[in-house]
Short mmCIF file of C-alpha atoms in Angstrom, two decimals:
data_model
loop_
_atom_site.label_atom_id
_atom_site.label_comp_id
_atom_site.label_asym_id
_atom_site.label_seq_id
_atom_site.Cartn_x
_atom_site.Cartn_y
_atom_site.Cartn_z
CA UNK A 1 209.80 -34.05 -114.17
CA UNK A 2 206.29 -35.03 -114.02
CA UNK A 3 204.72 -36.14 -117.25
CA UNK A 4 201.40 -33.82 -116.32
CA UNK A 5 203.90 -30.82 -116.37
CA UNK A 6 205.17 -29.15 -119.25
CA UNK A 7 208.52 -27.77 -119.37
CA UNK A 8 208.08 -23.76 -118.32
CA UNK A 9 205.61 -25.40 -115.63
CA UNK A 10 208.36 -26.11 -112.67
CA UNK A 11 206.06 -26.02 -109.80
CA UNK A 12 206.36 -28.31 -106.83
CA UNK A 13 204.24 -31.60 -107.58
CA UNK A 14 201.73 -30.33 -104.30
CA UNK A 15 201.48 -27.07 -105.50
CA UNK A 16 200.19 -28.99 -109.27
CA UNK A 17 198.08 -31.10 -106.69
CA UNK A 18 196.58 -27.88 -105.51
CA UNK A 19 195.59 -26.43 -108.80
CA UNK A 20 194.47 -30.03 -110.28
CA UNK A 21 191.96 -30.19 -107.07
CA UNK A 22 190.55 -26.46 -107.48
CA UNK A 23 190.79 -27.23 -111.17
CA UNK A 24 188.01 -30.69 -110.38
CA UNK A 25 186.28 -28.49 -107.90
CA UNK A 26 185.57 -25.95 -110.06
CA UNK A 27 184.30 -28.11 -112.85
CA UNK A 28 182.24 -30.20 -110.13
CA UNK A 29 180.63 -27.27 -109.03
CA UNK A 30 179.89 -26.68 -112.79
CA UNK A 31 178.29 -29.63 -112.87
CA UNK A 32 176.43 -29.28 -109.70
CA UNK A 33 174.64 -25.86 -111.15
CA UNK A 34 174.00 -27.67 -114.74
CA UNK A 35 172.11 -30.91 -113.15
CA UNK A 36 170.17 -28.28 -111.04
CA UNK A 37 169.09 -26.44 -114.19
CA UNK A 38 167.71 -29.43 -115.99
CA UNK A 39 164.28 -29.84 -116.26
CA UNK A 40 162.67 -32.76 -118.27
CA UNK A 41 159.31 -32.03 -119.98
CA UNK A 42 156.43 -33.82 -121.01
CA UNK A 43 154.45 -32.73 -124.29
CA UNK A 44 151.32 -33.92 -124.71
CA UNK A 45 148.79 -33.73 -127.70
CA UNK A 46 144.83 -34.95 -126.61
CA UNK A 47 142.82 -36.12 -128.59
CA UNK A 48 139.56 -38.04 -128.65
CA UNK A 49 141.31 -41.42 -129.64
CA UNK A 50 144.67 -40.86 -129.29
CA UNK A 51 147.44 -39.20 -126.69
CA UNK A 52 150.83 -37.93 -128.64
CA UNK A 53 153.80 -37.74 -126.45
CA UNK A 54 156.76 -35.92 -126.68
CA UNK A 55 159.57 -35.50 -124.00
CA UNK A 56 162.21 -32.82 -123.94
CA UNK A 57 166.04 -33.32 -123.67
CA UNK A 58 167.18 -32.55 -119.99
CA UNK A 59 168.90 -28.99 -121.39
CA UNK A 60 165.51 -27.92 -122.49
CA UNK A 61 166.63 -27.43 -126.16
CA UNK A 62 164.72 -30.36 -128.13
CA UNK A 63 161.39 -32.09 -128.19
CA UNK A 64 161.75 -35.74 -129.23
CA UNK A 65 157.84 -37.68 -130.11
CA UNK A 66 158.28 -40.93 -127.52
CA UNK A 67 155.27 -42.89 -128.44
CA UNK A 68 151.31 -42.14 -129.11
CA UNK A 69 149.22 -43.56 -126.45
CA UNK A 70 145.47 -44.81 -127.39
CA UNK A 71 142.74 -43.79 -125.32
CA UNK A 72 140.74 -46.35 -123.18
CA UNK A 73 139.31 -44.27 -120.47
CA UNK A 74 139.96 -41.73 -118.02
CA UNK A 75 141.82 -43.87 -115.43
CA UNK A 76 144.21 -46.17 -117.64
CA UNK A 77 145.14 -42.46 -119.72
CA UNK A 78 146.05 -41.44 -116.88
CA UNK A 79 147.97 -44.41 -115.67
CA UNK A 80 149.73 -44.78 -118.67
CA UNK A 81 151.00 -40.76 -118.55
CA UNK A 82 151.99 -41.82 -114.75
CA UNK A 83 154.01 -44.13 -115.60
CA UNK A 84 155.78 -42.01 -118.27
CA UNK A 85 156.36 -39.37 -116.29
CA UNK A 86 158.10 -41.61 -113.37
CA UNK A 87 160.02 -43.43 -115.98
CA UNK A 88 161.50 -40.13 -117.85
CA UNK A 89 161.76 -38.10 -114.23
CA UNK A 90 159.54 -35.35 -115.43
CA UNK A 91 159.21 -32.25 -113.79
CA UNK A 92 156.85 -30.58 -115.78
CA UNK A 93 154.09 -31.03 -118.44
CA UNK A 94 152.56 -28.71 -121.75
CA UNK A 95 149.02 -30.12 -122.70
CA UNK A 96 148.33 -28.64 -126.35
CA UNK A 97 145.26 -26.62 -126.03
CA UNK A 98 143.42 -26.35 -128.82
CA UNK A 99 141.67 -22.54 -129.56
CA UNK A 100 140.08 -21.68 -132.22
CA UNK A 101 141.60 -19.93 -135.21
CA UNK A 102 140.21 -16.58 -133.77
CA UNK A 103 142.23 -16.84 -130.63
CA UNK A 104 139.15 -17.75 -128.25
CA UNK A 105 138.36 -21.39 -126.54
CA UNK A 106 135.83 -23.67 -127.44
CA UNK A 107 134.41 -26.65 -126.43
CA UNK A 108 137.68 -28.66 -126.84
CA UNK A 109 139.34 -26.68 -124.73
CA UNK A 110 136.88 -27.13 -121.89
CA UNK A 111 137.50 -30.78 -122.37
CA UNK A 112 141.38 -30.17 -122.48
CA UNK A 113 141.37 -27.96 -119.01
CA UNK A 114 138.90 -31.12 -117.67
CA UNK A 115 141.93 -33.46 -118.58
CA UNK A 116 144.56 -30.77 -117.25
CA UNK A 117 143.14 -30.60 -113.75
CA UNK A 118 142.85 -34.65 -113.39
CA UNK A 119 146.72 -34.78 -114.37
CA UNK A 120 147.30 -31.76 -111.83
CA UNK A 121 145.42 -33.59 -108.89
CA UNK A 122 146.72 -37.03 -109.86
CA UNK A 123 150.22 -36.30 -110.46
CA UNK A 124 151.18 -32.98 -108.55
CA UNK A 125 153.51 -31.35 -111.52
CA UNK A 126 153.07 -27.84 -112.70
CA UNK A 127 150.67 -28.69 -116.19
CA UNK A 128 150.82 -25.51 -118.47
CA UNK A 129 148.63 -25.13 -121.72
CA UNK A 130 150.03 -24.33 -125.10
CA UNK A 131 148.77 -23.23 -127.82
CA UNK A 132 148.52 -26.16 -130.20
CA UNK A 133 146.55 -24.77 -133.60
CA UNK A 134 147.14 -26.23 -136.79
CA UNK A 135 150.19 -28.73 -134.88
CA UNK A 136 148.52 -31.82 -136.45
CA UNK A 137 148.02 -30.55 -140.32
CA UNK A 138 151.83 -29.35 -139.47
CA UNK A 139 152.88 -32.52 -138.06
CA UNK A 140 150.87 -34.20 -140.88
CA UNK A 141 152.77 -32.00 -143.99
CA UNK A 142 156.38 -32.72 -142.12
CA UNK A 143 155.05 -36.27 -142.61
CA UNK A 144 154.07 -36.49 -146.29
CA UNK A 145 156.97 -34.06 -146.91
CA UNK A 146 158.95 -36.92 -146.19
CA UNK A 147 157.46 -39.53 -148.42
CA UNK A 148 155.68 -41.15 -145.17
CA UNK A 149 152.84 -43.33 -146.74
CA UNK A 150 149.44 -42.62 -145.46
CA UNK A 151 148.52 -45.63 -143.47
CA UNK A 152 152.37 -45.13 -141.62
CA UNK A 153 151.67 -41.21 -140.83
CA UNK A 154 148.11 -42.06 -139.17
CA UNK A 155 150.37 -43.66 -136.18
CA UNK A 156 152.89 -41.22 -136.26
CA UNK A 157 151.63 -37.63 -136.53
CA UNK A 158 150.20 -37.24 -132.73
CA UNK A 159 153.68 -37.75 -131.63
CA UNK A 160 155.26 -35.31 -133.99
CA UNK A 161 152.23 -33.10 -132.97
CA UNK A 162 153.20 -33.52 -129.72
CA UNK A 163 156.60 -32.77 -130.52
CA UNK A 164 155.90 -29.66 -132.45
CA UNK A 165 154.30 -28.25 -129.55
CA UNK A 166 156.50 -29.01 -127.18
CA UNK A 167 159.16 -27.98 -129.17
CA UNK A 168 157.48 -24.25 -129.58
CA UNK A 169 157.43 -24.07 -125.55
CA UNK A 170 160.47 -24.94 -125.44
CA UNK A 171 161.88 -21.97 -127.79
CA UNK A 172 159.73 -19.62 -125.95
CA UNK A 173 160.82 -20.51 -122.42
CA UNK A 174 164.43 -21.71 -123.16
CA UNK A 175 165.64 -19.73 -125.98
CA UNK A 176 168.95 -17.93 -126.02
CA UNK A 177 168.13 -15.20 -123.54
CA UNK A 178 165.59 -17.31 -121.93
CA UNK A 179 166.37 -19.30 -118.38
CA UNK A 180 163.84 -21.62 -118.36
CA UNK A 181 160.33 -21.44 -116.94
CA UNK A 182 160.39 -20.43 -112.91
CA UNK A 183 159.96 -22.92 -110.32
CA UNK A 184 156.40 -23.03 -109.24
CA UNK A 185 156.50 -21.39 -105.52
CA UNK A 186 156.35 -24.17 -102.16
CA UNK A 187 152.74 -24.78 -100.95
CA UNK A 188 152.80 -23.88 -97.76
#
């Protein structure tokens, strides 16, 4: 008797074979469907001195803050985002945009959607906007919550920033009944 097979299991070893291979198949195929579903995502919190970063895991579930980038000028920002987004595979990016506690835009968000359309041309990934209002002072309580001295959360809370609002895209658009955001159509 094969060791694989258990006692009430007296099939011919090629008929085991046979159900081992569908067995792989089927969980290759699995696979196949899961690597096709994951989608990597780039959160991003702008602000006049400083870039937080966040990225998402590949299932789309949580936002981890990477690194905070400091602003030099329009060109090396968007280098340095570049080269992020080639060295985590990115497929997608969520700028913060920053309204106004009434719900409307204001001038930062003119200079957000200026930023937004430089990463679109330069980068050619789907860049969505979300809302980002009062993610610092949040990122900023989490901080102090924690005991984080004030001189230590000044370098840290763009990235948690960042990874607040990523993480709120992410529960909107992957939740438990959610699929993930659609595939932006071909250009044809």
């Amino acid at each position: 008797m094969n060791a694989f097979m258990m006692p009430n299991d007296r099939q011919r070893p090629s008929a085991l074979l046979k159900k081992m291979d569908r067995s792989i198949a089927h969980g290759l195929e699995k696979r196949r469907i899961l690597e096709e579903q994951r989608v990597r995502i780039l959160g991003l919190d702008c602000g006049s001195r400083r870039i937080g970063v966040a990225v998402s895991d590949e299932l789309g579930m949580t936002a981890q803050g990477i690194t905070t980038l400091v602003r030099k000028n329009r060109e090396a920002d968007l280098a340095a985002i570049a080269e992020l987004v080639k060295r985590c595979r990115i497929e997608r990016i969520v700028v913060g945009y920053p309204l106004r506690m009434d719900g409307s835009e204001g001038i930062q968000c003119e200079k957000v959607n200026r930023f937004i359309r430089r990463l679109e041309a330069r980068l050619s990934l789907p860049v969505e906007r979300w809302d980002e209002t009062l993610s610092t002072k949040e990122a900023d309580r989490l901080l102090r919550d924690r005991g984080i001295r004030p001189q230590q959360r000044k370098h840290l809370v763009d990235r948690v920033a960042a990874s607040l609002i990523l993480q709120g895209y992410l529960d909107k658009n992957f939740g438990p009944d959610k699929t993930g955001p659609k595939p932006e159509p071909a250009n044809e």
